[in-house]
PDB file of C-alpha atoms in Angstrom:
ATOM      1  CA  UNK A 997      15.135  11.234  19.847  1.00  0.00           C
ATOM      2  CA  UNK A 998      15.260   8.069  21.413  1.00  0.00           C
ATOM      3  CA  UNK A 999      18.844   7.302  22.952  1.00  0.00           C
ATOM      4  CA  UNK A1000      18.323   3.589  22.340  1.00  0.00           C
ATOM      5  CA  UNK A1001      17.698   4.288  18.455  1.00  0.00           C
ATOM      6  CA  UNK A1002      14.945   2.703  16.339  1.00  0.00           C
ATOM      7  CA  UNK A1003      13.682   2.554  12.738  1.00  0.00           C
ATOM      8  CA  UNK A1004      12.498   5.969  11.087  1.00  0.00           C
ATOM      9  CA  UNK A1005      10.625   5.111   7.869  1.00  0.00           C
ATOM     10  CA  UNK A1006      10.285   8.019   5.075  1.00  0.00           C
ATOM     11  CA  UNK A1007       7.242   6.771   3.057  1.00  0.00           C
ATOM     12  CA  UNK A1008       7.132   7.606  -0.625  1.00  0.00           C
ATOM     13  CA  UNK A1009       9.968  10.163  -0.856  1.00  0.00           C
ATOM     14  CA  UNK A1010      10.060   9.418  -4.657  1.00  0.00           C
ATOM     15  CA  UNK A1011       7.047  11.703  -4.854  1.00  0.00           C
ATOM     16  CA  UNK A1012       9.002  14.768  -3.705  1.00  0.00           C
ATOM     17  CA  UNK A1013       9.167  17.463  -6.138  1.00  0.00           C
ATOM     18  CA  UNK A1014       6.461  15.811  -8.288  1.00  0.00           C
ATOM     19  CA  UNK A1015       7.425  15.729 -12.038  1.00  0.00           C
ATOM     20  CA  UNK A1016      10.256  18.411 -11.350  1.00  0.00           C
ATOM     21  CA  UNK A1017      13.602  16.482 -11.333  1.00  0.00           C
ATOM     22  CA  UNK A1018      15.405  19.710 -10.548  1.00  0.00           C
ATOM     23  CA  UNK A1019      13.230  20.331  -7.454  1.00  0.00           C
ATOM     24  CA  UNK A1020      13.311  16.763  -6.443  1.00  0.00           C
ATOM     25  CA  UNK A1021      17.394  16.696  -6.764  1.00  0.00           C
ATOM     26  CA  UNK A1022      17.378  19.870  -4.505  1.00  0.00           C
ATOM     27  CA  UNK A1023      14.934  18.172  -1.778  1.00  0.00           C
ATOM     28  CA  UNK A1024      16.942  14.999  -1.648  1.00  0.00           C
ATOM     29  CA  UNK A1025      20.170  16.901  -0.910  1.00  0.00           C
ATOM     30  CA  UNK A1026      18.377  18.188   2.088  1.00  0.00           C
ATOM     31  CA  UNK A1027      18.364  14.488   3.420  1.00  0.00           C
ATOM     32  CA  UNK A1028      22.130  14.053   3.043  1.00  0.00           C
ATOM     33  CA  UNK A1029      22.980  14.871   6.730  1.00  0.00           C
ATOM     34  CA  UNK A1030      20.494  12.572   8.156  1.00  0.00           C
ATOM     35  CA  UNK A1031      21.415   9.500   5.926  1.00  0.00           C
ATOM     36  CA  UNK A1032      25.278  10.053   5.960  1.00  0.00           C
ATOM     37  CA  UNK A1033      26.377  12.244   8.893  1.00  0.00           C
ATOM     38  CA  UNK A1034      23.387  10.745  11.133  1.00  0.00           C
ATOM     39  CA  UNK A1035      22.096  13.937  12.613  1.00  0.00           C
ATOM     40  CA  UNK A1036      19.280  16.447  12.010  1.00  0.00           C
ATOM     41  CA  UNK A1037      19.135  19.917  13.249  1.00  0.00           C
ATOM     42  CA  UNK A1038      15.513  21.199  14.168  1.00  0.00           C
ATOM     43  CA  UNK A1039      14.644  24.607  12.243  1.00  0.00           C
ATOM     44  CA  UNK A1040      12.602  25.549  15.255  1.00  0.00           C
ATOM     45  CA  UNK A1041      14.943  25.280  17.990  1.00  0.00           C
ATOM     46  CA  UNK A1042      18.163  24.644  16.168  1.00  0.00           C
ATOM     47  CA  UNK A1043      18.818  21.683  18.343  1.00  0.00           C
ATOM     48  CA  UNK A1044      20.702  18.939  16.781  1.00  0.00           C
ATOM     49  CA  UNK A1045      19.524  15.463  17.226  1.00  0.00           C
ATOM     50  CA  UNK A1046      21.805  12.382  17.228  1.00  0.00           C
ATOM     51  CA  UNK A1047      20.480   9.784  14.556  1.00  0.00           C
ATOM     52  CA  UNK A1048      23.544   7.429  14.721  1.00  0.00           C
ATOM     53  CA  UNK A1049      21.621   4.631  16.244  1.00  0.00           C
ATOM     54  CA  UNK A1050      18.615   4.866  13.911  1.00  0.00           C
ATOM     55  CA  UNK A1051      18.172   2.713  10.902  1.00  0.00           C
ATOM     56  CA  UNK A1052      16.237   4.681   7.956  1.00  0.00           C
ATOM     57  CA  UNK A1053      13.924   3.085   5.528  1.00  0.00           C
ATOM     58  CA  UNK A1054      12.871   5.270   2.595  1.00  0.00           C
ATOM     59  CA  UNK A1055       9.845   4.115   0.101  1.00  0.00           C
ATOM     60  CA  UNK A1056       9.237   5.053  -3.301  1.00  0.00           C
ATOM     61  CA  UNK A1057       6.422   3.997  -5.954  1.00  0.00           C
ATOM     62  CA  UNK A1058       8.905   4.377  -8.723  1.00  0.00           C
ATOM     63  CA  UNK A1059       8.802   0.738  -9.780  1.00  0.00           C
ATOM     64  CA  UNK A1060       4.976   0.432  -9.973  1.00  0.00           C
ATOM     65  CA  UNK A1061       5.153   1.211 -13.587  1.00  0.00           C
ATOM     66  CA  UNK A1062       6.875  -1.973 -14.503  1.00  0.00           C
ATOM     67  CA  UNK A1063       3.871  -3.897 -13.386  1.00  0.00           C
ATOM     68  CA  UNK A1064       1.086  -2.033 -14.927  1.00  0.00           C
ATOM     69  CA  UNK A1065      -1.411  -3.785 -17.139  1.00  0.00           C
ATOM     70  CA  UNK A1066      -0.077  -7.274 -15.758  1.00  0.00           C
ATOM     71  CA  UNK A1067      -2.526  -9.491 -14.137  1.00  0.00           C
ATOM     72  CA  UNK A1068      -0.935 -12.791 -14.239  1.00  0.00           C
ATOM     73  CA  UNK A1069       0.911 -13.987 -11.166  1.00  0.00           C
ATOM     74  CA  UNK A1070       3.671 -15.797 -13.356  1.00  0.00           C
ATOM     75  CA  UNK A1071       4.013 -12.667 -15.350  1.00  0.00           C
ATOM     76  CA  UNK A1072       4.341 -10.317 -12.519  1.00  0.00           C
ATOM     77  CA  UNK A1073       7.073 -12.671 -11.092  1.00  0.00           C
ATOM     78  CA  UNK A1074       8.904 -12.598 -14.309  1.00  0.00           C
ATOM     79  CA  UNK A1075       8.840  -8.830 -14.524  1.00  0.00           C
ATOM     80  CA  UNK A1076      10.180  -8.735 -10.836  1.00  0.00           C
ATOM     81  CA  UNK A1077      13.042 -11.111 -11.606  1.00  0.00           C
ATOM     82  CA  UNK A1078      13.922  -9.288 -14.623  1.00  0.00           C
ATOM     83  CA  UNK A1079      14.170  -5.921 -12.698  1.00  0.00           C
ATOM     84  CA  UNK A1080      15.172  -6.773  -9.066  1.00  0.00           C
ATOM     85  CA  UNK A1081      18.943  -6.732  -9.471  1.00  0.00           C
ATOM     86  CA  UNK A1082      20.739  -3.900  -7.780  1.00  0.00           C
ATOM     87  CA  UNK A1083      21.808  -2.345 -10.919  1.00  0.00           C
ATOM     88  CA  UNK A1084      18.544  -2.139 -12.483  1.00  0.00           C
ATOM     89  CA  UNK A1085      16.916  -0.601  -9.177  1.00  0.00           C
ATOM     90  CA  UNK A1086      19.755   2.048  -9.106  1.00  0.00           C
ATOM     91  CA  UNK A1087      18.986   2.856 -12.974  1.00  0.00           C
ATOM     92  CA  UNK A1088      15.181   2.996 -12.395  1.00  0.00           C
ATOM     93  CA  UNK A1089      15.743   5.323  -9.428  1.00  0.00           C
ATOM     94  CA  UNK A1090      18.288   7.493 -11.594  1.00  0.00           C
ATOM     95  CA  UNK A1091      15.659   7.788 -14.320  1.00  0.00           C
ATOM     96  CA  UNK A1092      13.052   8.759 -11.707  1.00  0.00           C
ATOM     97  CA  UNK A1093      15.297  11.863 -10.824  1.00  0.00           C
ATOM     98  CA  UNK A1094      16.673  10.715  -7.371  1.00  0.00           C
ATOM     99  CA  UNK A1095      20.423  12.074  -7.146  1.00  0.00           C
ATOM    100  CA  UNK A1096      23.092   9.267  -7.730  1.00  0.00           C
ATOM    101  CA  UNK A1097      25.092  10.681  -4.744  1.00  0.00           C
ATOM    102  CA  UNK A1098      21.884  10.183  -2.617  1.00  0.00           C
ATOM    103  CA  UNK A1099      21.661   6.549  -4.042  1.00  0.00           C
ATOM    104  CA  UNK A1100      25.340   5.848  -3.270  1.00  0.00           C
ATOM    105  CA  UNK A1101      24.577   6.552   0.420  1.00  0.00           C
ATOM    106  CA  UNK A1102      22.140   3.924   0.553  1.00  0.00           C
ATOM    107  CA  UNK A1103      22.975   0.508   2.229  1.00  0.00           C
ATOM    108  CA  UNK A1104      20.783  -1.162  -0.191  1.00  0.00           C
ATOM    109  CA  UNK A1105      18.071  -0.741  -2.856  1.00  0.00           C
ATOM    110  CA  UNK A1106      15.442  -3.116  -3.249  1.00  0.00           C
ATOM    111  CA  UNK A1107      12.676  -3.774  -5.658  1.00  0.00           C
ATOM    112  CA  UNK A1108       9.560  -5.232  -3.612  1.00  0.00           C
ATOM    113  CA  UNK A1109       7.860  -8.468  -4.753  1.00  0.00           C
ATOM    114  CA  UNK A1110       4.513  -7.373  -6.263  1.00  0.00           C
ATOM    115  CA  UNK A1111       1.399  -8.607  -4.464  1.00  0.00           C
ATOM    116  CA  UNK A1112       0.143 -11.903  -5.981  1.00  0.00           C
ATOM    117  CA  UNK A1113      -3.445 -12.770  -6.126  1.00  0.00           C
ATOM    118  CA  UNK A1114      -3.170 -15.327  -2.950  1.00  0.00           C
ATOM    119  CA  UNK A1115      -1.640 -12.377  -0.921  1.00  0.00           C
ATOM    120  CA  UNK A1116      -4.422 -10.156  -2.226  1.00  0.00           C
ATOM    121  CA  UNK A1117      -6.938 -12.611  -1.170  1.00  0.00           C
ATOM    122  CA  UNK A1118      -5.488 -12.946   2.314  1.00  0.00           C
ATOM    123  CA  UNK A1119      -5.438  -9.185   2.862  1.00  0.00           C
ATOM    124  CA  UNK A1120      -9.123  -8.958   1.725  1.00  0.00           C
ATOM    125  CA  UNK A1121     -10.002 -11.919   4.068  1.00  0.00           C
ATOM    126  CA  UNK A1122      -8.457  -9.829   7.036  1.00  0.00           C
ATOM    127  CA  UNK A1123     -10.217  -6.439   6.064  1.00  0.00           C
ATOM    128  CA  UNK A1124     -13.675  -7.976   5.509  1.00  0.00           C
ATOM    129  CA  UNK A1125     -13.603 -10.107   8.634  1.00  0.00           C
ATOM    130  CA  UNK A1126     -13.128  -6.810  10.519  1.00  0.00           C
ATOM    131  CA  UNK A1127     -15.506  -4.955   8.654  1.00  0.00           C
ATOM    132  CA  UNK A1128     -18.279  -7.743   9.170  1.00  0.00           C
ATOM    133  CA  UNK A1129     -17.239  -7.993  12.917  1.00  0.00           C
ATOM    134  CA  UNK A1130     -17.904  -4.111  13.200  1.00  0.00           C
ATOM    135  CA  UNK A1131     -21.141  -4.000  11.269  1.00  0.00           C
ATOM    136  CA  UNK A1132     -22.661  -6.889  13.072  1.00  0.00           C
ATOM    137  CA  UNK A1133     -21.620  -5.246  16.463  1.00  0.00           C
ATOM    138  CA  UNK A1134     -23.123  -1.802  15.399  1.00  0.00           C
ATOM    139  CA  UNK A1135     -26.322  -3.645  14.328  1.00  0.00           C
ATOM    140  CA  UNK A1136     -27.971  -6.001  16.766  1.00  0.00           C
ATOM    141  CA  UNK A1137     -29.575  -9.008  15.359  1.00  0.00           C
ATOM    142  CA  UNK A1138     -27.712  -8.581  11.912  1.00  0.00           C
ATOM    143  CA  UNK A1139     -25.607 -11.411  10.590  1.00  0.00           C
ATOM    144  CA  UNK A1140     -23.552 -11.381   7.313  1.00  0.00           C
ATOM    145  CA  UNK A1141     -22.584 -14.545   5.610  1.00  0.00           C
ATOM    146  CA  UNK A1142     -19.694 -14.600   3.010  1.00  0.00           C
ATOM    147  CA  UNK A1143     -17.962 -17.520   1.341  1.00  0.00           C
ATOM    148  CA  UNK A1144     -14.651 -18.021   0.130  1.00  0.00           C
ATOM    149  CA  UNK A1145     -15.816 -17.686  -3.729  1.00  0.00           C
ATOM    150  CA  UNK A1146     -16.879 -14.022  -2.424  1.00  0.00           C
ATOM    151  CA  UNK A1147     -13.672 -13.105  -0.947  1.00  0.00           C
ATOM    152  CA  UNK A1148     -11.764 -14.143  -4.110  1.00  0.00           C
ATOM    153  CA  UNK A1149     -14.086 -12.220  -6.499  1.00  0.00           C
ATOM    154  CA  UNK A1150     -13.786  -9.229  -3.927  1.00  0.00           C
ATOM    155  CA  UNK A1151     -10.141  -9.404  -4.156  1.00  0.00           C
ATOM    156  CA  UNK A1152     -10.037  -9.824  -8.147  1.00  0.00           C
ATOM    157  CA  UNK A1153     -12.526  -6.904  -8.656  1.00  0.00           C
ATOM    158  CA  UNK A1154     -11.400  -4.180  -6.358  1.00  0.00           C
ATOM    159  CA  UNK A1155      -7.728  -4.862  -5.107  1.00  0.00           C
ATOM    160  CA  UNK A1156      -5.255  -2.542  -7.106  1.00  0.00           C
ATOM    161  CA  UNK A1157      -1.536  -2.528  -7.008  1.00  0.00           C
ATOM    162  CA  UNK A1158      -1.365   1.373  -6.588  1.00  0.00           C
ATOM    163  CA  UNK A1159      -3.492   1.503  -3.414  1.00  0.00           C
ATOM    164  CA  UNK A1160      -2.960  -1.843  -2.169  1.00  0.00           C
ATOM    165  CA  UNK A1161      -4.990  -2.808   1.147  1.00  0.00           C
ATOM    166  CA  UNK A1162      -6.399   0.654   0.862  1.00  0.00           C
ATOM    167  CA  UNK A1163      -8.360  -0.342  -1.947  1.00  0.00           C
ATOM    168  CA  UNK A1164     -10.387  -3.101  -0.252  1.00  0.00           C
ATOM    169  CA  UNK A1165     -10.708  -0.998   2.710  1.00  0.00           C
ATOM    170  CA  UNK A1166     -12.190   1.806   0.842  1.00  0.00           C
ATOM    171  CA  UNK A1167     -14.453  -0.443  -1.001  1.00  0.00           C
ATOM    172  CA  UNK A1168     -15.748  -1.965   2.231  1.00  0.00           C
ATOM    173  CA  UNK A1169     -16.191   1.141   4.329  1.00  0.00           C
ATOM    174  CA  UNK A1170     -17.951   3.141   1.631  1.00  0.00           C
ATOM    175  CA  UNK A1171     -19.555   1.050  -0.905  1.00  0.00           C
ATOM    176  CA  UNK A1172     -20.348  -2.087   0.683  1.00  0.00           C
ATOM    177  CA  UNK A1173     -21.403  -0.277   4.093  1.00  0.00           C
ATOM    178  CA  UNK A1174     -23.925   2.100   1.913  1.00  0.00           C
ATOM    179  CA  UNK A1175     -25.344  -1.134   0.516  1.00  0.00           C
ATOM    180  CA  UNK A1176     -25.787  -3.013   3.918  1.00  0.00           C
ATOM    181  CA  UNK A1177     -27.410   0.001   5.381  1.00  0.00           C
ATOM    182  CA  UNK A1178     -29.812   0.282   2.460  1.00  0.00           C
ATOM    183  CA  UNK A1179     -30.766  -3.497   2.721  1.00  0.00           C
ATOM    184  CA  UNK A1180     -31.391  -2.768   6.350  1.00  0.00           C
ATOM    185  CA  UNK A1181     -33.641   0.141   5.708  1.00  0.00           C
ATOM    186  CA  UNK A1182     -35.558  -1.812   3.015  1.00  0.00           C
ATOM    187  CA  UNK A1183     -36.172  -4.735   5.522  1.00  0.00           C
ATOM    188  CA  UNK A1184     -37.232  -2.250   8.342  1.00  0.00           C
ATOM    189  CA  UNK A1185     -34.546  -3.228  10.709  1.00  0.00           C
ATOM    190  CA  UNK A1186     -33.218   0.239  11.149  1.00  0.00           C
ATOM    191  CA  UNK A1187     -36.590   1.652  12.061  1.00  0.00           C
ATOM    192  CA  UNK A1188     -37.613  -1.522  14.449  1.00  0.00           C
ATOM    193  CA  UNK A1189     -34.316  -1.986  16.163  1.00  0.00           C
ATOM    194  CA  UNK A1190     -35.336  -5.401  17.176  1.00  0.00           C
ATOM    195  CA  UNK A1191     -35.690  -7.269  13.879  1.00  0.00           C
ATOM    196  CA  UNK A1192     -32.975 -10.038  13.093  1.00  0.00           C
ATOM    197  CA  UNK A1193     -31.615 -10.172   9.527  1.00  0.00           C
ATOM    198  CA  UNK A1194     -29.234 -12.661   7.813  1.00  0.00           C
ATOM    199  CA  UNK A1195     -27.594 -11.567   4.718  1.00  0.00           C
ATOM    200  CA  UNK A1196     -25.415 -13.341   2.195  1.00  0.00           C
ATOM    201  CA  UNK A1197     -23.108 -11.371   0.001  1.00  0.00           C
ATOM    202  CA  UNK A1198     -22.398 -12.252  -3.403  1.00  0.00           C
ATOM    203  CA  UNK A1199     -20.530 -10.549  -6.316  1.00  0.00           C
ATOM    204  CA  UNK A1200     -21.449 -10.602 -10.110  1.00  0.00           C
ATOM    205  CA  UNK A1201     -18.593  -8.981 -11.959  1.00  0.00           C
ATOM    206  CA  UNK A1202     -19.124  -7.878 -15.371  1.00  0.00           C
ATOM    207  CA  UNK A1203     -15.411  -7.162 -16.360  1.00  0.00           C
ATOM    208  CA  UNK A1204     -14.083  -8.846 -19.325  1.00  0.00           C
ATOM    209  CA  UNK A1205     -12.311 -11.978 -18.819  1.00  0.00           C
ATOM    210  CA  UNK A1206      -8.583 -11.179 -18.650  1.00  0.00           C
ATOM    211  CA  UNK A1207      -6.388 -13.532 -20.683  1.00  0.00           C
ATOM    212  CA  UNK A1208      -3.654 -13.618 -18.039  1.00  0.00           C
ATOM    213  CA  UNK A1209      -5.586 -13.679 -14.959  1.00  0.00           C
TER     214      UNK A1209
END
């Protein structure tokens, strides 16, 4: 352990035990010493680590069902404001099977604001720019052009709340990467190795228009 302390993140702890609330209760009790007594004993060497200078941040997906099926930024914000109070967050966690005694040991419980369309677009822009840079760097003579409309449609079509930025990254690395490689092959760039090619990307989405987009 770092004697100066630090931050320890326990990600998606709400998934412990799956749908078995009794098992989840049992597993959370194993964290009591860490969050209350601020020490952890290694089961390997029986050494006790002092965690008194550490801040613990625990995350969970237990609130995501509140926003399922909502596509409007305004409606997302209304739902968040209606459920972000400490009392409602505690009730949500209790209903998910997290022990009340464990919740009482937390300094605070917070329902994070859902990612809005402008934020999804910003995340998409950053991931897309990195993917294009990498692809152009690995394929000499290839230039890829995109406009703001493409980025916005990419975010609208493929960004999902449950996966967040991973939904865009997976799409870019797998589906778009395969399509770009296919285009290079069709134009003979892969075989020749010295031919230049400029590609402009566009998306045509056949999803039905959502009334609260």
